[in-house]
Tab-separated table of N, CA and C in Angstrom:
chain	number	residue	atom	x	y	z
A	1	MET	N	-7.098	0.974	-26.484
A	1	MET	CA	-6.898	0.756	-25.066
A	1	MET	C	-5.790	-0.238	-24.878
A	2	ASN	N	-4.881	-0.065	-23.878
A	2	ASN	CA	-3.824	-1.152	-23.761
A	2	ASN	C	-4.378	-2.676	-23.302
A	3	ALA	N	-4.109	-3.595	-23.852
A	3	ALA	CA	-4.427	-4.935	-23.562
A	3	ALA	C	-4.011	-5.213	-21.976
A	4	SER	N	-3.200	-4.836	-21.303
A	4	SER	CA	-2.823	-5.035	-20.047
A	4	SER	C	-3.068	-3.992	-19.202
A	5	PHE	N	-4.134	-3.294	-19.450
A	5	PHE	CA	-4.820	-2.300	-18.627
A	5	PHE	C	-5.736	-3.116	-17.652
A	6	THR	N	-5.498	-2.955	-16.334
A	6	THR	CA	-6.038	-3.474	-15.187
A	6	THR	C	-6.697	-2.575	-14.100
A	7	ILE	N	-7.643	-2.977	-13.290
A	7	ILE	CA	-7.976	-2.090	-12.116
A	7	ILE	C	-6.768	-1.758	-11.329
A	8	GLY	N	-5.806	-2.845	-11.119
A	8	GLY	CA	-4.607	-2.609	-10.076
A	8	GLY	C	-3.845	-1.698	-10.954
A	9	SER	N	-3.695	-1.693	-12.299
A	9	SER	CA	-2.601	-0.725	-12.806
A	9	SER	C	-3.266	0.457	-12.796
A	10	LEU	N	-4.541	0.848	-12.847
A	10	LEU	CA	-5.015	1.992	-12.887
A	10	LEU	C	-5.047	2.788	-11.186
A	11	LEU	N	-5.353	1.885	-10.588
A	11	LEU	CA	-5.079	2.134	-9.058
A	11	LEU	C	-3.797	2.656	-8.957
A	12	LEU	N	-2.661	1.966	-9.083
A	12	LEU	CA	-1.374	2.356	-8.931
A	12	LEU	C	-0.965	3.734	-9.628
A	13	ASP	N	-1.617	3.732	-11.125
A	13	ASP	CA	-1.418	4.909	-11.735
A	13	ASP	C	-1.813	6.306	-10.607
A	14	ARG	N	-3.427	6.025	-10.674
A	14	ARG	CA	-3.838	6.977	-9.814
A	14	ARG	C	-3.118	7.633	-8.465
A	15	LEU	N	-2.557	6.559	-7.737
A	15	LEU	CA	-1.793	6.961	-6.507
A	15	LEU	C	-0.583	7.643	-6.769
A	16	TYR	N	0.204	7.332	-7.731
A	16	TYR	CA	1.340	7.920	-8.257
A	16	TYR	C	1.151	9.288	-8.532
A	17	LYS	N	-0.065	9.570	-9.220
A	17	LYS	CA	-0.412	11.119	-9.611
A	17	LYS	C	-0.919	11.726	-8.393
A	18	LEU	N	-1.407	11.107	-7.311
A	18	LEU	CA	-1.724	11.822	-6.416
A	18	LEU	C	-0.465	11.753	-5.286
A	19	GLY	N	0.798	11.611	-5.468
A	19	GLY	CA	1.964	11.714	-4.921
A	19	GLY	C	2.484	10.542	-4.098
A	20	LEU	N	1.827	9.239	-4.030
A	20	LEU	CA	2.508	8.178	-3.547
A	20	LEU	C	3.785	7.563	-4.348
A	21	HIS	N	5.001	7.893	-4.072
A	21	HIS	CA	5.912	7.217	-4.721
A	21	HIS	C	6.626	6.192	-4.126
A	22	HIS	N	6.360	5.919	-2.850
A	22	HIS	CA	6.676	4.800	-2.197
A	22	HIS	C	5.429	3.916	-1.416
A	23	ILE	N	5.659	2.604	-1.455
A	23	ILE	CA	4.687	1.908	-0.741
A	23	ILE	C	5.354	0.796	-0.071
A	24	PHE	N	4.711	0.595	1.453
A	24	PHE	CA	5.507	-0.173	2.448
A	24	PHE	C	4.650	-1.539	2.533
A	25	GLY	N	5.398	-2.715	2.705
A	25	GLY	CA	4.444	-3.787	2.753
A	25	GLY	C	5.122	-5.221	2.610
A	26	ILE	N	4.319	-6.331	2.756
A	26	ILE	CA	4.932	-7.551	2.603
A	26	ILE	C	4.155	-8.337	1.495
A	27	PRO	N	4.886	-8.876	0.618
A	27	PRO	CA	4.209	-9.653	-0.379
A	27	PRO	C	3.534	-10.903	0.478
A	28	GLY	N	2.314	-11.274	-0.248
A	28	GLY	CA	1.574	-12.408	0.188
A	28	GLY	C	0.706	-12.951	-0.878
A	29	ASP	N	0.196	-14.199	-0.520
A	29	ASP	CA	-0.688	-14.838	-1.519
A	29	ASP	C	-1.567	-14.013	-2.367
A	30	TYR	N	-2.404	-13.235	-1.708
A	30	TYR	CA	-3.544	-12.520	-2.496
A	30	TYR	C	-3.137	-11.327	-3.040
A	31	VAL	N	-1.791	-10.675	-2.701
A	31	VAL	CA	-1.658	-9.520	-3.316
A	31	VAL	C	-0.383	-9.650	-4.234
A	32	LEU	N	-0.059	-10.838	-4.710
A	32	LEU	CA	1.206	-11.067	-5.523
A	32	LEU	C	1.040	-10.319	-6.731
A	33	THR	N	-0.227	-10.486	-7.519
A	33	THR	CA	-0.453	-9.763	-8.601
A	33	THR	C	-0.427	-8.217	-8.603
A	34	LEU	N	-0.811	-7.668	-7.237
A	34	LEU	CA	-0.486	-6.275	-7.350
A	34	LEU	C	0.894	-6.031	-7.047
A	35	PHE	N	1.633	-6.876	-6.433
A	35	PHE	CA	3.126	-6.777	-6.343
A	35	PHE	C	3.625	-6.812	-7.451
A	36	LYS	N	3.359	-7.533	-8.347
A	36	LYS	CA	3.937	-7.892	-9.786
A	36	LYS	C	3.691	-6.552	-10.720
A	37	LEU	N	2.474	-5.890	-10.496
A	37	LEU	CA	2.274	-4.457	-11.137
A	37	LEU	C	3.168	-3.311	-10.472
A	38	LEU	N	3.537	-3.487	-9.208
A	38	LEU	CA	4.124	-2.466	-8.632
A	38	LEU	C	5.867	-2.795	-9.500
A	39	GLU	N	6.184	-3.801	-9.511
A	39	GLU	CA	7.567	-3.894	-10.263
A	39	GLU	C	7.542	-3.160	-11.711
A	40	GLU	N	6.432	-3.013	-12.416
A	40	GLU	CA	6.225	-2.430	-13.218
A	40	GLU	C	5.925	-0.784	-13.332
A	41	SER	N	5.565	-0.590	-12.158
A	41	SER	CA	5.345	0.970	-11.958
A	41	SER	C	6.167	1.743	-11.127
A	42	PRO	N	6.088	3.061	-11.582
A	42	PRO	CA	7.313	3.977	-11.032
A	42	PRO	C	7.275	3.863	-9.393
A	43	ILE	N	6.202	3.495	-8.898
A	43	ILE	CA	5.919	3.446	-7.230
A	43	ILE	C	6.937	2.364	-6.762
A	44	ARG	N	7.755	2.626	-5.788
A	44	ARG	CA	8.746	1.814	-5.275
A	44	ARG	C	8.222	1.171	-4.056
A	45	HIS	N	8.669	-0.038	-3.920
A	45	HIS	CA	8.106	-1.154	-3.051
A	45	HIS	C	9.001	-0.884	-1.869
A	46	ILE	N	8.699	-0.600	-0.438
A	46	ILE	CA	9.856	-0.925	0.579
A	46	ILE	C	9.158	-1.768	1.540
A	47	GLY	N	10.176	-2.935	1.613
A	47	GLY	CA	9.542	-4.256	2.558
A	47	GLY	C	10.106	-4.023	3.933
A	48	THR	N	9.032	-4.556	4.594
A	48	THR	CA	9.141	-4.450	6.082
A	48	THR	C	8.899	-5.852	6.613
A	49	THR	N	9.279	-5.923	7.881
A	49	THR	CA	9.579	-7.241	8.447
A	49	THR	C	8.131	-7.734	8.969
A	50	ARG	N	7.145	-6.840	9.436
A	50	ARG	CA	5.849	-7.208	9.978
A	50	ARG	C	4.748	-6.225	9.144
A	51	GLU	N	3.497	-6.369	9.284
A	51	GLU	CA	2.576	-5.582	8.441
A	51	GLU	C	2.366	-4.419	9.320
A	52	ASP	N	2.351	-4.449	11.022
A	52	ASP	CA	2.160	-3.088	11.509
A	52	ASP	C	3.180	-2.376	11.176
A	53	CYS	N	4.672	-2.569	11.264
A	53	CYS	CA	5.549	-1.729	10.572
A	53	CYS	C	5.347	-0.882	9.242
A	54	ALA	N	4.835	-1.651	8.429
A	54	ALA	CA	4.452	-1.020	7.080
A	54	ALA	C	3.180	-0.034	7.365
A	55	GLY	N	2.239	-0.216	8.306
A	55	GLY	CA	1.438	0.522	8.488
A	55	GLY	C	1.996	1.850	9.255
A	56	PHE	N	2.655	1.622	10.078
A	56	PHE	CA	3.480	2.876	10.889
A	56	PHE	C	4.141	3.635	10.126
A	57	ALA	N	5.042	2.913	8.939
A	57	ALA	CA	5.933	3.644	8.304
A	57	ALA	C	5.040	4.234	7.122
A	58	ALA	N	4.107	3.840	6.711
A	58	ALA	CA	3.087	4.458	5.829
A	58	ALA	C	2.529	5.741	6.374
A	59	ASP	N	2.138	5.681	7.418
A	59	ASP	CA	1.735	6.964	8.415
A	59	ASP	C	2.813	8.001	8.357
A	60	ALA	N	3.891	7.502	8.708
A	60	ALA	CA	5.085	8.493	8.871
A	60	ALA	C	5.375	9.105	7.615
A	61	TYR	N	5.276	8.255	6.437
A	61	TYR	CA	5.347	8.829	5.273
A	61	TYR	C	4.508	9.979	4.741
A	62	ALA	N	3.044	9.526	5.089
A	62	ALA	CA	2.066	10.500	4.793
A	62	ALA	C	1.826	11.734	5.704
A	63	ARG	N	2.380	11.637	6.712
A	63	ARG	CA	2.661	13.086	7.338
A	63	ARG	C	3.809	13.709	6.767
A	64	ILE	N	4.700	13.221	6.127
A	64	ILE	CA	6.027	14.035	5.383
A	64	ILE	C	5.642	14.474	4.109
A	65	HIS	N	5.029	13.600	3.333
A	65	HIS	CA	4.567	13.504	1.708
A	65	HIS	C	3.206	14.083	1.556
A	66	GLY	N	2.488	13.633	2.336
A	66	GLY	CA	0.958	13.917	2.112
A	66	GLY	C	0.183	12.941	1.508
A	67	ILE	N	0.615	11.869	1.355
A	67	ILE	CA	-0.102	10.456	1.179
A	67	ILE	C	0.732	9.375	1.566
A	68	GLY	N	0.451	8.183	2.216
A	68	GLY	CA	1.427	7.096	2.303
A	68	GLY	C	0.543	5.721	1.897
A	69	GLY	N	1.068	4.792	1.759
A	69	GLY	CA	0.677	3.549	1.415
A	69	GLY	C	1.119	2.407	1.778
A	70	ALA	N	0.311	1.198	2.137
A	70	ALA	CA	0.703	0.112	2.777
A	70	ALA	C	0.082	-1.023	1.976
A	71	CYS	N	0.835	-2.125	1.672
A	71	CYS	CA	0.223	-3.218	0.856
A	71	CYS	C	0.391	-4.475	1.509
A	72	VAL	N	-0.766	-5.383	1.827
A	72	VAL	CA	-0.331	-6.305	2.716
A	72	VAL	C	-1.273	-7.454	1.996
A	73	THR	N	-1.191	-8.583	2.706
A	73	THR	CA	-2.026	-9.757	2.348
A	73	THR	C	-3.212	-10.028	3.056
A	74	TYR	N	-4.056	-10.701	2.815
A	74	TYR	CA	-5.375	-11.186	3.242
A	74	TYR	C	-5.385	-11.628	4.859
A	75	CYS	N	-6.153	-11.419	5.506
A	75	CYS	CA	-6.442	-12.148	6.899
A	75	CYS	C	-5.445	-11.554	7.992
A	76	VAL	N	-4.700	-12.280	8.437
A	76	VAL	CA	-3.629	-11.991	9.457
A	76	VAL	C	-3.070	-10.526	9.039
A	77	GLY	N	-2.581	-10.662	7.717
A	77	GLY	CA	-1.613	-9.398	7.367
A	77	GLY	C	-2.467	-8.195	7.320
A	78	GLY	N	-3.784	-8.069	6.881
A	78	GLY	CA	-4.731	-7.106	7.184
A	78	GLY	C	-4.912	-6.612	8.746
A	79	LEU	N	-5.398	-7.771	9.594
A	79	LEU	CA	-5.450	-7.680	10.846
A	79	LEU	C	-4.426	-7.253	11.585
A	80	ASN	N	-3.136	-7.423	11.404
A	80	ASN	CA	-2.063	-6.605	12.002
A	80	ASN	C	-1.935	-5.187	11.684
A	81	MET	N	-2.682	-4.725	10.727
A	81	MET	CA	-2.295	-3.309	10.458
A	81	MET	C	-3.616	-2.415	11.317
A	82	VAL	N	-4.477	-3.134	11.805
A	82	VAL	CA	-5.521	-2.345	12.710
A	82	VAL	C	-4.975	-1.200	13.690
A	83	ASN	N	-3.747	-1.361	14.193
A	83	ASN	CA	-3.443	-0.167	14.923
A	83	ASN	C	-2.947	0.876	14.442
A	84	ALA	N	-2.116	0.283	13.366
A	84	ALA	CA	-1.419	1.507	12.473
A	84	ALA	C	-2.422	2.356	11.790
A	85	VAL	N	-3.383	1.588	11.212
A	85	VAL	CA	-4.694	2.334	10.435
A	85	VAL	C	-5.593	3.041	11.369
A	86	ALA	N	-5.571	2.754	12.754
A	86	ALA	CA	-6.253	3.758	13.334
A	86	ALA	C	-5.844	4.999	13.743
A	87	CYS	N	-4.498	4.624	13.979
A	87	CYS	CA	-3.646	5.709	14.656
A	87	CYS	C	-3.609	6.793	13.497
A	88	ALA	N	-3.487	6.396	12.346
A	88	ALA	CA	-3.134	7.356	11.037
A	88	ALA	C	-4.802	7.986	11.094
A	89	TYR	N	-5.783	7.224	11.092
A	89	TYR	CA	-7.092	7.734	11.207
A	89	TYR	C	-7.389	9.049	12.237
A	90	ALA	N	-7.002	8.456	13.364
A	90	ALA	CA	-7.154	9.423	14.371
A	90	ALA	C	-6.159	10.692	14.276
A	91	GLU	N	-5.237	10.810	13.635
A	91	GLU	CA	-4.393	11.691	13.531
A	91	GLU	C	-4.786	12.504	12.171
A	92	ARG	N	-5.828	12.043	11.116
A	92	ARG	CA	-6.112	12.451	10.103
A	92	ARG	C	-5.168	12.301	9.133
A	93	SER	N	-4.278	11.419	9.110
A	93	SER	CA	-3.021	11.038	8.269
A	93	SER	C	-3.065	10.294	6.962
A	94	PRO	N	-3.476	10.973	5.863
A	94	PRO	CA	-4.038	10.080	4.688
A	94	PRO	C	-2.991	8.688	4.238
A	95	VAL	N	-3.508	7.506	4.937
A	95	VAL	CA	-2.831	6.378	4.507
A	95	VAL	C	-3.918	5.527	3.547
A	96	VAL	N	-3.320	5.165	2.582
A	96	VAL	CA	-4.180	4.243	1.634
A	96	VAL	C	-3.627	2.743	2.007
A	97	LEU	N	-4.559	1.820	2.373
A	97	LEU	CA	-4.171	0.263	2.731
A	97	LEU	C	-4.815	-0.801	1.569
A	98	LEU	N	-3.868	-1.331	0.896
A	98	LEU	CA	-4.321	-2.268	-0.134
A	98	LEU	C	-4.205	-3.627	0.394
A	99	SER	N	-5.109	-4.577	0.292
A	99	SER	CA	-5.262	-5.804	0.567
A	99	SER	C	-5.750	-6.682	-0.290
A	100	GLY	N	-5.233	-7.929	-0.315
A	100	GLY	CA	-6.202	-8.745	-1.144
A	100	GLY	C	-6.809	-9.609	-0.613
A	101	SER	N	-7.923	-10.377	-1.308
A	101	SER	CA	-8.844	-11.348	-0.569
A	101	SER	C	-8.954	-12.616	-1.703
A	102	PRO	N	-9.402	-13.744	-1.077
A	102	PRO	CA	-9.598	-14.824	-1.972
A	102	PRO	C	-10.823	-14.542	-2.844
């Protein structure tokens, strides 16, 4: 087994195999390790200006490609995603939200 194998790398590998090739979001304190793993994975990060923009972009991406993803930091970052995630849930749009915590 590879010494650099982590839960984060396993998660990104599985999401890629499910068809997630782009992820939207904003790097922040508690997800910097995950963003470092994203640099090494085939999943391309697309930066957004706000967390809600990442959520709505992930929703639109999911409706087109079958799965969408967003990665934001803890607290306010995750809280700003509520409307976008609720919208995706109501429309049965498969969006994965990744968020860190202390």
